Coordinates of C-alpha atoms in Angstrom, one line a residue:
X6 CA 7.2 -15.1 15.3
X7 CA 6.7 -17.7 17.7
X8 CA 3.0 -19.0 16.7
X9 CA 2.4 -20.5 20.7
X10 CA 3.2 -16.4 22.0
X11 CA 0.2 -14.6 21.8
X12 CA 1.0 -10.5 20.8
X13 CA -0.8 -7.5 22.0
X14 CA -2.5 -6.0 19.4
X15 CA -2.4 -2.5 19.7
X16 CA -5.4 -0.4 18.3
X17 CA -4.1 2.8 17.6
X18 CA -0.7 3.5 16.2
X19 CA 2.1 5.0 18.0
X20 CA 1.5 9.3 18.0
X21 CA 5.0 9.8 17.6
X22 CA 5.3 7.6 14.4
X23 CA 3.7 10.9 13.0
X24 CA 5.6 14.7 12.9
X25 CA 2.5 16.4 14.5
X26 CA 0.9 13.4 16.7
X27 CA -2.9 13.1 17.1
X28 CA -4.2 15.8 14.7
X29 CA -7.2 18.1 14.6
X30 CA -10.6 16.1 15.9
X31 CA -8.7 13.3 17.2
X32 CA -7.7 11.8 13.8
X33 CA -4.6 11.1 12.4
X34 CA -4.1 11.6 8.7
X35 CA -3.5 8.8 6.0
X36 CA -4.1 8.5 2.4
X37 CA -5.0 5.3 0.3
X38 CA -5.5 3.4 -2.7
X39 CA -3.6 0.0 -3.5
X40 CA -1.5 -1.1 -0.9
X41 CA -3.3 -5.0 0.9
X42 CA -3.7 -5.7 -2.8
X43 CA -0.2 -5.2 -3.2
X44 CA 0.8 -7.4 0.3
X45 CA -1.5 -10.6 -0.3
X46 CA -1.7 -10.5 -3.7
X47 CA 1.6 -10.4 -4.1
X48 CA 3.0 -13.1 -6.7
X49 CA 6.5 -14.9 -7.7
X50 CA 4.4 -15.5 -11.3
X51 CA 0.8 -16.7 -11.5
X52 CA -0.6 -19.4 -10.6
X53 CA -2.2 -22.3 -13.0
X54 CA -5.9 -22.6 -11.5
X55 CA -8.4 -24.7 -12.4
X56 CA -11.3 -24.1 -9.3
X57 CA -14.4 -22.5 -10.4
X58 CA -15.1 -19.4 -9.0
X59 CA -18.3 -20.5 -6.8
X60 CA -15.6 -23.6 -5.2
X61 CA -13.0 -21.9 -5.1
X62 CA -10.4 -23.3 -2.9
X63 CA -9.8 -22.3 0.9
X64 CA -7.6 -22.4 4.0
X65 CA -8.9 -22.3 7.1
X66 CA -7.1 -20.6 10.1
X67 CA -7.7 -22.3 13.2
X68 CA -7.5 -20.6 16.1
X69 CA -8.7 -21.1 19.6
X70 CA -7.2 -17.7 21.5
X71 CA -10.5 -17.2 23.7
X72 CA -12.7 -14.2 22.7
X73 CA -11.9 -12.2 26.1
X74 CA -8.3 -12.3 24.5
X75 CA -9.0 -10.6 21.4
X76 CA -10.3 -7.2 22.0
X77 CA -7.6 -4.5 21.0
X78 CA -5.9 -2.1 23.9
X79 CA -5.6 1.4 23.3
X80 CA -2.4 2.8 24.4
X81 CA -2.3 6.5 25.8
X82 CA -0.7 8.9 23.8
X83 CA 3.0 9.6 24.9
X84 CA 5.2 12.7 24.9
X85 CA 8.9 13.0 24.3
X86 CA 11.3 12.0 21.4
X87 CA 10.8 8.1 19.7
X88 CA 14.4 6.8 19.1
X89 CA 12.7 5.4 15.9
X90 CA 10.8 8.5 14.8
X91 CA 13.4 10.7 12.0
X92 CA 13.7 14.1 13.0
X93 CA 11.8 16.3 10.1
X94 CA 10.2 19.4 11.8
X95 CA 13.1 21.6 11.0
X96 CA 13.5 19.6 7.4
X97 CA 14.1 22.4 4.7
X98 CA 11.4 21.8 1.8
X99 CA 13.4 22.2 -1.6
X100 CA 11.8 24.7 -4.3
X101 CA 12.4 25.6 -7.7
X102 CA 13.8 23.8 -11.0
X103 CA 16.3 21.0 -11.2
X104 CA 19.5 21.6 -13.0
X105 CA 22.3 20.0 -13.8
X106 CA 23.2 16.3 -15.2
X107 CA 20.0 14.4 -15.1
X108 CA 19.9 11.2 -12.8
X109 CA 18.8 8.1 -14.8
X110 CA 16.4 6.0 -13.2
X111 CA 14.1 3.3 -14.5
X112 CA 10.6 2.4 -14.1
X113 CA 8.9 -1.3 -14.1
X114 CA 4.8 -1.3 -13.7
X115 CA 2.2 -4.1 -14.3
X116 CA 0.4 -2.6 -17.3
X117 CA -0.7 -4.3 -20.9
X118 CA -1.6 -7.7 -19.6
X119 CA -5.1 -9.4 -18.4
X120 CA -4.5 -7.0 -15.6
X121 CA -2.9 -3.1 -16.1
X122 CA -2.5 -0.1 -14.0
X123 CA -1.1 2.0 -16.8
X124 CA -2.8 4.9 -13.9
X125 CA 0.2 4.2 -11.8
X126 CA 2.6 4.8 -14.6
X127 CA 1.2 8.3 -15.9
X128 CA 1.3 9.3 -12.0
X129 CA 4.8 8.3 -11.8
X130 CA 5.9 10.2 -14.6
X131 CA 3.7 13.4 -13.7
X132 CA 4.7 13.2 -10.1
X133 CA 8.4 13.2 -11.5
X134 CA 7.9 16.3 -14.1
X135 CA 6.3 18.0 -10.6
X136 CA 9.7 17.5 -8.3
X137 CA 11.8 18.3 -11.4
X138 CA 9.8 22.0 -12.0
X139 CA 8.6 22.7 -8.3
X140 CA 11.2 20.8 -5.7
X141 CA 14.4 21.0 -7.0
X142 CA 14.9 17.0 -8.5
X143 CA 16.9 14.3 -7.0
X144 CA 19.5 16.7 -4.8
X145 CA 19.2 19.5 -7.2
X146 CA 19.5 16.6 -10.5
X147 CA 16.4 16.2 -12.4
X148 CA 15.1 13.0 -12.6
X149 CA 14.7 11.4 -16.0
X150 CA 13.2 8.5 -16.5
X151 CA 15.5 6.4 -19.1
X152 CA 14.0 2.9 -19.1
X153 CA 10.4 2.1 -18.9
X154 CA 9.4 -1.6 -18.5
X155 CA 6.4 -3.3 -18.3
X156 CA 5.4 -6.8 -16.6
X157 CA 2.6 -9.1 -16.2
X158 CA 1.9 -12.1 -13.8
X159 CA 4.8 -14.1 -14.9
X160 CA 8.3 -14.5 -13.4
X161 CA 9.9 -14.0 -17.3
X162 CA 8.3 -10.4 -17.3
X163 CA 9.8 -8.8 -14.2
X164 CA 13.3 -10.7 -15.3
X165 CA 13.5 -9.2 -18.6
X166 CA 12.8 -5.9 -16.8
X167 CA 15.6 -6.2 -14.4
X168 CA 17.9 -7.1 -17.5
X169 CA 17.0 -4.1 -19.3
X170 CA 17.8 -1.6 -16.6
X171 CA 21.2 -3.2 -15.8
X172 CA 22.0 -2.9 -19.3
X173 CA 20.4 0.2 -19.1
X174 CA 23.2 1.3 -16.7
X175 CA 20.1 3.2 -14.3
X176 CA 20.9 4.7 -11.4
X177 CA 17.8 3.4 -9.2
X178 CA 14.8 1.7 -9.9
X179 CA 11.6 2.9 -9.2
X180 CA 9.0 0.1 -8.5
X181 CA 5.1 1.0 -9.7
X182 CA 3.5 -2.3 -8.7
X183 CA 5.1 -5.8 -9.9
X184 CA 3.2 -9.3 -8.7
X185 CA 6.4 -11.4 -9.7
X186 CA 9.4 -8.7 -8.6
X187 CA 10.9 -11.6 -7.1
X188 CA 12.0 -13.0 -10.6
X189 CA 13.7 -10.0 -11.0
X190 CA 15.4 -8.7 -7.2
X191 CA 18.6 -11.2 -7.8
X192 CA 19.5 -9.1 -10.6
X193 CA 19.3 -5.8 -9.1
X194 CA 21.4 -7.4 -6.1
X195 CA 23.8 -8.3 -8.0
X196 CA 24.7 -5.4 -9.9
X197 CA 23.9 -3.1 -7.0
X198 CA 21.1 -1.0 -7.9
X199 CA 18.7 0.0 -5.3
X200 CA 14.4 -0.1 -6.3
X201 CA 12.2 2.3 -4.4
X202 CA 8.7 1.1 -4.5
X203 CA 4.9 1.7 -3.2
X204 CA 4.9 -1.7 -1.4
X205 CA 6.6 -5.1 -1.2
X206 CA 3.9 -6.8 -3.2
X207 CA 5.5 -10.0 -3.4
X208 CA 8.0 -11.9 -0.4
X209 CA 11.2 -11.4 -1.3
X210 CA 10.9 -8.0 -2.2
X211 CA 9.0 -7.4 1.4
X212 CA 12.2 -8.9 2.8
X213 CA 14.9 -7.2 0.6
X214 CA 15.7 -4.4 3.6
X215 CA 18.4 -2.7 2.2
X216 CA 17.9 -3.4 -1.1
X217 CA 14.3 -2.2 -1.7
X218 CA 12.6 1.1 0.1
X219 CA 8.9 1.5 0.4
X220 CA 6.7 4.2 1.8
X221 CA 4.0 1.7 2.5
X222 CA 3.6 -1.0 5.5
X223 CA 5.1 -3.7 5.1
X224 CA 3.5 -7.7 4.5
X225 CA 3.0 -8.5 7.7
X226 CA 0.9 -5.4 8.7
X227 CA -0.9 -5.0 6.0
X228 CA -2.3 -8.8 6.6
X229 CA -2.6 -8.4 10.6
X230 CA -4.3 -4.7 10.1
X231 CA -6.7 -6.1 8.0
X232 CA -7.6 -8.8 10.5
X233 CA -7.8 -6.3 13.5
X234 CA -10.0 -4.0 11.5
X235 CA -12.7 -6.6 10.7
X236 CA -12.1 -7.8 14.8
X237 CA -12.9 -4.2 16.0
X238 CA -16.3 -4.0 13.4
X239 CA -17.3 -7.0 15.5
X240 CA -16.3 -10.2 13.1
X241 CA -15.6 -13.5 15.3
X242 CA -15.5 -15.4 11.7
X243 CA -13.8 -13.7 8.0
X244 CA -13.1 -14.8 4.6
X245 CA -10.5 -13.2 3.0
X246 CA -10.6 -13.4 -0.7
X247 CA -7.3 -13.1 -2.8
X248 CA -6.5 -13.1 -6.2
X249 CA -5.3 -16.5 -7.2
X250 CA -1.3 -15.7 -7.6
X251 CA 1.8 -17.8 -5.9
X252 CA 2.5 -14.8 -3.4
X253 CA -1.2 -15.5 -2.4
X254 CA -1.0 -18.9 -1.7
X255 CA 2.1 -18.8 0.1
X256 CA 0.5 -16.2 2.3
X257 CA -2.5 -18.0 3.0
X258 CA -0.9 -21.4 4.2
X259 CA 1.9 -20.0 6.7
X260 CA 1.4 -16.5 7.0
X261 CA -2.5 -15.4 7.3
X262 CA -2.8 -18.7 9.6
X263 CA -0.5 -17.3 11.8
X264 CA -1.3 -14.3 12.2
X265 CA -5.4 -15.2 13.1
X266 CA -4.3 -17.0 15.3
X267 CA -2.2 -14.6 17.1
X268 CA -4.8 -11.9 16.8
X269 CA -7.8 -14.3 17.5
X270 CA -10.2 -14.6 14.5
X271 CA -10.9 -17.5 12.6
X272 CA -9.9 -17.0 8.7
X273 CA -10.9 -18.9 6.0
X274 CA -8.9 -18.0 3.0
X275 CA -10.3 -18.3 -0.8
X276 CA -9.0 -17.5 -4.1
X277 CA -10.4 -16.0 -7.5
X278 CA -8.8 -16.5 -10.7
X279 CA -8.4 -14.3 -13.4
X280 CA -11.4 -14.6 -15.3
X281 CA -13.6 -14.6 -12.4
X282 CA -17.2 -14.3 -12.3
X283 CA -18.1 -12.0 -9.3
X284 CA -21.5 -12.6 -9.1
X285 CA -21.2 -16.5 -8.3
X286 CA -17.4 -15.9 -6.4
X287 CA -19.5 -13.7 -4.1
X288 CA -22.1 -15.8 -3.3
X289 CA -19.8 -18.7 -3.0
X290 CA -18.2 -16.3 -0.1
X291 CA -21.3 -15.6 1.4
X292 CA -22.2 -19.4 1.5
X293 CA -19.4 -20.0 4.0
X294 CA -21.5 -17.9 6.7
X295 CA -19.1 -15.0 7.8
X296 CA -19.4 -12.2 10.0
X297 CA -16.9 -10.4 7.5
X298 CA -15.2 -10.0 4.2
X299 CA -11.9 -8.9 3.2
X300 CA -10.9 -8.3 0.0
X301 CA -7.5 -6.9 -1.1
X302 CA -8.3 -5.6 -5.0
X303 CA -5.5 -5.6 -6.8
X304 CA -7.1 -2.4 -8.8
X305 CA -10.5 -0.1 -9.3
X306 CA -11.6 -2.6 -11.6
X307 CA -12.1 -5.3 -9.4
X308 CA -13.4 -3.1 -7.0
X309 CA -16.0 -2.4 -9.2
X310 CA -16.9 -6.2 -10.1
X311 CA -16.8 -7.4 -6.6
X312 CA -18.8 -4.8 -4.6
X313 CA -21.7 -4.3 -6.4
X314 CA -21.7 -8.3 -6.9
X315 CA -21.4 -8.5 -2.6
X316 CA -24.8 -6.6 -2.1
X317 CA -26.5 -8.3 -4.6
X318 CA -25.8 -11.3 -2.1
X319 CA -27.8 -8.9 0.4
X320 CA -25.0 -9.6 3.0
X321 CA -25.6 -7.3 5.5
X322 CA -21.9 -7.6 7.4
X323 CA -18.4 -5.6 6.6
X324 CA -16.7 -5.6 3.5
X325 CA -13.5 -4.4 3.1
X326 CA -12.6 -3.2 -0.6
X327 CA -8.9 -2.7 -0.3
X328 CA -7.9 0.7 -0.8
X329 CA -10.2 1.5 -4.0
X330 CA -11.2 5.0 -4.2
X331 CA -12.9 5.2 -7.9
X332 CA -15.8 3.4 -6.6
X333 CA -16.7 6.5 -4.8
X334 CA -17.4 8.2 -7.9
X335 CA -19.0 5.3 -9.7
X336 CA -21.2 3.5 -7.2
X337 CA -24.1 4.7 -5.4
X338 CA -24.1 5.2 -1.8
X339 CA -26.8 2.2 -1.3
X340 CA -24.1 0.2 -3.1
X341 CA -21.4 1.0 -0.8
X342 CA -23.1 1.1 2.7
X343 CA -21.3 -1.5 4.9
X344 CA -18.2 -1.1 2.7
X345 CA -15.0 0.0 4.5
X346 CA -11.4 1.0 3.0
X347 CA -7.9 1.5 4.0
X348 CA -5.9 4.0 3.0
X349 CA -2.1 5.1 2.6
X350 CA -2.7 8.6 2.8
X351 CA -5.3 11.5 2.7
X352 CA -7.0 11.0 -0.2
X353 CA -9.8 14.0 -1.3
X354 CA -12.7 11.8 -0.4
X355 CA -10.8 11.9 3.3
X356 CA -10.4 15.6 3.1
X357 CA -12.5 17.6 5.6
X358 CA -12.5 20.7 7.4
X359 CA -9.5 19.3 9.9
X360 CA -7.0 18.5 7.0
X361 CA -3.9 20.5 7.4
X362 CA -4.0 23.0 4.2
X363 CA -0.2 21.9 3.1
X364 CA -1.8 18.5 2.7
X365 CA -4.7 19.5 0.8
X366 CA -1.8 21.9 -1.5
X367 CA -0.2 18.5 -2.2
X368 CA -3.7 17.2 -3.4
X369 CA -4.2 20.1 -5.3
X370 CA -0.7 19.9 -7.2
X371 CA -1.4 16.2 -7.8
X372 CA -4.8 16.8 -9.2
X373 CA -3.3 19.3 -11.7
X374 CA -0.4 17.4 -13.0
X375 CA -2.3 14.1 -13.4
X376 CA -5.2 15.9 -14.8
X377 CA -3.0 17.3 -17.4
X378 CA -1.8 14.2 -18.2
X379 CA -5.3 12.1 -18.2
X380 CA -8.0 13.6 -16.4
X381 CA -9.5 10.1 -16.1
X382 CA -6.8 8.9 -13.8
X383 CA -7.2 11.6 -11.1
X384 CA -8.6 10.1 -7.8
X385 CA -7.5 6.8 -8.6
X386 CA -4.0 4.2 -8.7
X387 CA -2.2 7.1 -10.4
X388 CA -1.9 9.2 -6.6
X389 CA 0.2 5.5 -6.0
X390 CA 2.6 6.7 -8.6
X391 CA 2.5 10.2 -7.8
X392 CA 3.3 9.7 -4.2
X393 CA 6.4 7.1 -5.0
X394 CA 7.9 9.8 -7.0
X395 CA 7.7 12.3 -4.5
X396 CA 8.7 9.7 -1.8
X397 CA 11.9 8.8 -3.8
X398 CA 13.0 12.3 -4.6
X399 CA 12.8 13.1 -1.4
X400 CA 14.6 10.2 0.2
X401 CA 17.3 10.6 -2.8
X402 CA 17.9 14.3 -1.7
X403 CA 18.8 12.9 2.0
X404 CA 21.8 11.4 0.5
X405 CA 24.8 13.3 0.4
X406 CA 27.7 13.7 -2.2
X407 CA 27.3 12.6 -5.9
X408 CA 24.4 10.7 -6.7
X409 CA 25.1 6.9 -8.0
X410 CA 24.3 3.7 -8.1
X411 CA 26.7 3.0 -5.2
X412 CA 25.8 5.9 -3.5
X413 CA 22.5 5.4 -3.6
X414 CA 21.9 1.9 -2.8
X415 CA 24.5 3.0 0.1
X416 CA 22.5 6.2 1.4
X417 CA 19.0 5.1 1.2
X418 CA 18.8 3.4 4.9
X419 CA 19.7 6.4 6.1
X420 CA 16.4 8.3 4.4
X421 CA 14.1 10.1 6.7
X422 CA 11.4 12.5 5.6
X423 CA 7.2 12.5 5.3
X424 CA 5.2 10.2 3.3
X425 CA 3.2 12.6 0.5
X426 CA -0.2 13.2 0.8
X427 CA 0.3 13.1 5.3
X428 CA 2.0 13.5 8.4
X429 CA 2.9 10.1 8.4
X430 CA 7.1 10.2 9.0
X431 CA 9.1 7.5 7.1
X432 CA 12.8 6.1 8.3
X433 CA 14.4 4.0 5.7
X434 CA 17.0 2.8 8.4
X435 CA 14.8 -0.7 9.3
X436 CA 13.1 1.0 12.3
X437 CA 10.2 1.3 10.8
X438 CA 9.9 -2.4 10.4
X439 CA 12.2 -4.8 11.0
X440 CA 13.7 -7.1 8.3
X441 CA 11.6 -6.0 5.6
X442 CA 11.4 -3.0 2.6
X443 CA 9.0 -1.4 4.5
X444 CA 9.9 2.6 5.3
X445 CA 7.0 3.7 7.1
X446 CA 4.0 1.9 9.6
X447 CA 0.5 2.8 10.9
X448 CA -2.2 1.1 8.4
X449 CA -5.6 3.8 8.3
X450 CA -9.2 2.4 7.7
X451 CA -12.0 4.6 6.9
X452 CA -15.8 4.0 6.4
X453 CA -17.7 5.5 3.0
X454 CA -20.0 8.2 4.6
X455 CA -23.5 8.6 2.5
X456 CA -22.4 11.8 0.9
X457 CA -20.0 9.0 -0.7
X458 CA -16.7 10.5 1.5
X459 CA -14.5 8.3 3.8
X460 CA -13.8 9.2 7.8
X461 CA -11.1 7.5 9.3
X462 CA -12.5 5.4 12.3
X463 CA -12.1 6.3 16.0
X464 CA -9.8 2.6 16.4
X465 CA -7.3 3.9 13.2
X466 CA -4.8 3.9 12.5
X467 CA -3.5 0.1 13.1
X468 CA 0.1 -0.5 14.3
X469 CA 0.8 -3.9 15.5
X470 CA 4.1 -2.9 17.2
X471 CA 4.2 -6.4 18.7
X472 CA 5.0 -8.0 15.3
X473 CA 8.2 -6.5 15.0
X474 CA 10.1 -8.9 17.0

């Protein structure tokens, strides 16, 4: 990206990125729970911090694009075939049990440190006994899940993991949400095994096209979208509040920078350690006079320190929470009102009389597996886990012949299909976006209604088609 060419930011995503276009009420469906957490919180292994939370440390984005230069442009809906978009309207849905030799895949997840989403896991492994009752497995092989690994912040964790499932002999890898994959990615490269993931949390596993496959947006969006958003709310002036990680860091000197000043809004990046206090961190934030807060939660649990802690501050302007959705049921509305989200799908708090009933089936099938598993983890990270299991069945059945490692790590660019939980199309090819993991783009914001729902905004979803270059 050439940081002297300013890009036109377009406001609404491409229609034909989705299988149906512009849907019912002039919305377009998405879904959403962790995804920006997973783009700028993304981390090579933790970093050592000593900063307080009410100094923490920050970078500011200079940026002088004039403000007649910022406002987004709509672009008119087009007809007619995209040479990007996969062809799924005449897809054949697979039904039924799996049979056969079971294909042995592996499973690595952030859970049992400071920080866990064991919710991710269980959703994995309930959206995996779902394809292997109800849509035939992995191309008619069910799935079972023969190493399950656990990592924390730290570069050690994630290698250990990629150790195991080499000597594991796994087929493919399925990625739940690592902060220090990075460690781990030369491993899997060199002994050919693909990964699919939720999103490239950390940089090199953005970048590994080819090597990694995600159904989410990929860094770069995720960062810009979230810029855009808080420009269309009316924010001249943002802080954007990470967790404290080396992904983080490296994102907010070269990357976030960049990107504000190509979109036109000054940033001033901070960063909260582990053992943050959120009452001071947030009035810290609010002491640096913004128009608008961004904050990328790495789970529901931070979601639920920070916002309450922002409105006790009595700021009055946006706050973005990420893609939380167990606030909902824990907050109260007068708790949430400014509060916006984004979201990678339709979740149930975005479902409404104009959601297509086959996605509001899916929600339904989700709900019941998970809910057998843990009740408590319906509605929240565990619809991540669900949906990347679903996502990589289905882009595993695209591939033809016996299923391998070869195979597999060979036949996954050529994946087309639908996100779970949407319309949203995803092409594993690189099309979707250029030189990273990412399968899929479009990033969704919503606002929290009173009645403690979410409505997608008239502006979503984001596509900044101009960063592909």
């Amino acid at each position: 990206m050439d940081a002297n060419q300013p890009i036109n930011v377009t406001g609404k995503v491409d229609s034909m990125k989705y299988r149906t276009g512009r849907r019912h009420g002039g919305r377009t469906v998405g879904i959403g729970v962790l995804a920006a957490l997973a783009l700028i919180s993304a981390a090579c292994g933790s970093d050592d911090t000593t900063s307080e939370p009410s100094g923490a440390e920050s970078t500011v984005a200079d940026t002088t694009a004039p403000a007649e230069t910022t406002q987004l442009s709509v672009p008119a809906a087009t007809d007619g075939p995209d040479a990007t978009e996969p062809d799924t309207t005449d897809a054949v849905e697979p039904s039924g049990p799996a049979t056969g030799e079971p294909l042995r895949v592996g499973f690595v997840n952030l859970e049992g440190g400071a920080v866990s989403v064991p919710e991710i896991r269980v959703g994995f492994e309930q959206g995996v006994k779902y394809v292997n009752e109800e849509r035939n497995g992995a191309g008619g092989r069910p799935i079972e899940i023969a190493v399950s690994c656990n990592t924390d912040f730290t570069p050690e964790s994630s290698l250990n993991c990629a150790n195991q499932m080499v000597e594991a002999n796994v087929d493919v890898v399925f990625n739940g949400a690592d902060f220090a994959a990075d460690a781990g990615l030369p491993v899997y490269q060199e002994a050919g095994i693909a990964q699919i993931g939720i999103a490239g949390f950390t940089p090199a596993f953005n970048a590994a096209e080819g090597d990694v496959f995600t159904y989410l947006w990929a860094t770069e969006e995720g960062l810009a979208g979230s810029l855009v958003a808080m420009q269309n709310l009316g924010a001249e002036k943002m802080v954007m509040a990470l967790a404290d990680t080396a992904g983080a860091r490296s994102y907010g000197a070269t990357l976030i920078p960049d990107l504000a000043k190509e979109v036109g809004i000054e940033v001033d990046v901070q960063y909260y350690p582990a053992d943050v206090d959120w009452a001071t961190f947030s009035q810290g934030l609010v002491a640096t006079s913004p128009d608008a807060i961004d904050f990328p939660a790495i789970s529901d649990v931070e979601c639920l320190g920070m916002v309450p802690a922002m409105h006790a501050t009595g700021f009055d302007g946006p706050v973005h929470a990420g893609s939380c959705n167990i606030m909902l049921s824990v907050l109260p509305a007068d708790v949430l009102a400014g509060v916006i989200t984004h979201a990678e799908f339709t979740w149930r708090t975005m479902v409404d009389e104009s959601t297509p009933p086959e996605i509001v089936d899916q929600i339904d099938t989700y709900e019941k597996y998970v809910g057998e598993a843990n009740p408590d983890y319906v509605g929240g990270f565990s619809m991540l886990g669900f949906a990347v299991a679903v996502f990589g069945a289905d882009a595993l059945s695209t591939i033809d012949g016996e299923l391998t490692a070869e195979s597999i790590h060979a036949g996954l660019p050529g994946a087309t299909g639908t996100v779970p939980f949407s319309e949203i199309a995803f092409d594993c090819s690189g099309t979707a976006w250029k030189g990273t993991s990412s399968c899929r783009n479009g990033m969704l914001f919503t606002q929290i209604n009173e009645d403690l729902t979410r409505t997608e905004f008239d502006w979503s979803p984001i596509d900044l088609l101009a960063l592909k270059s």
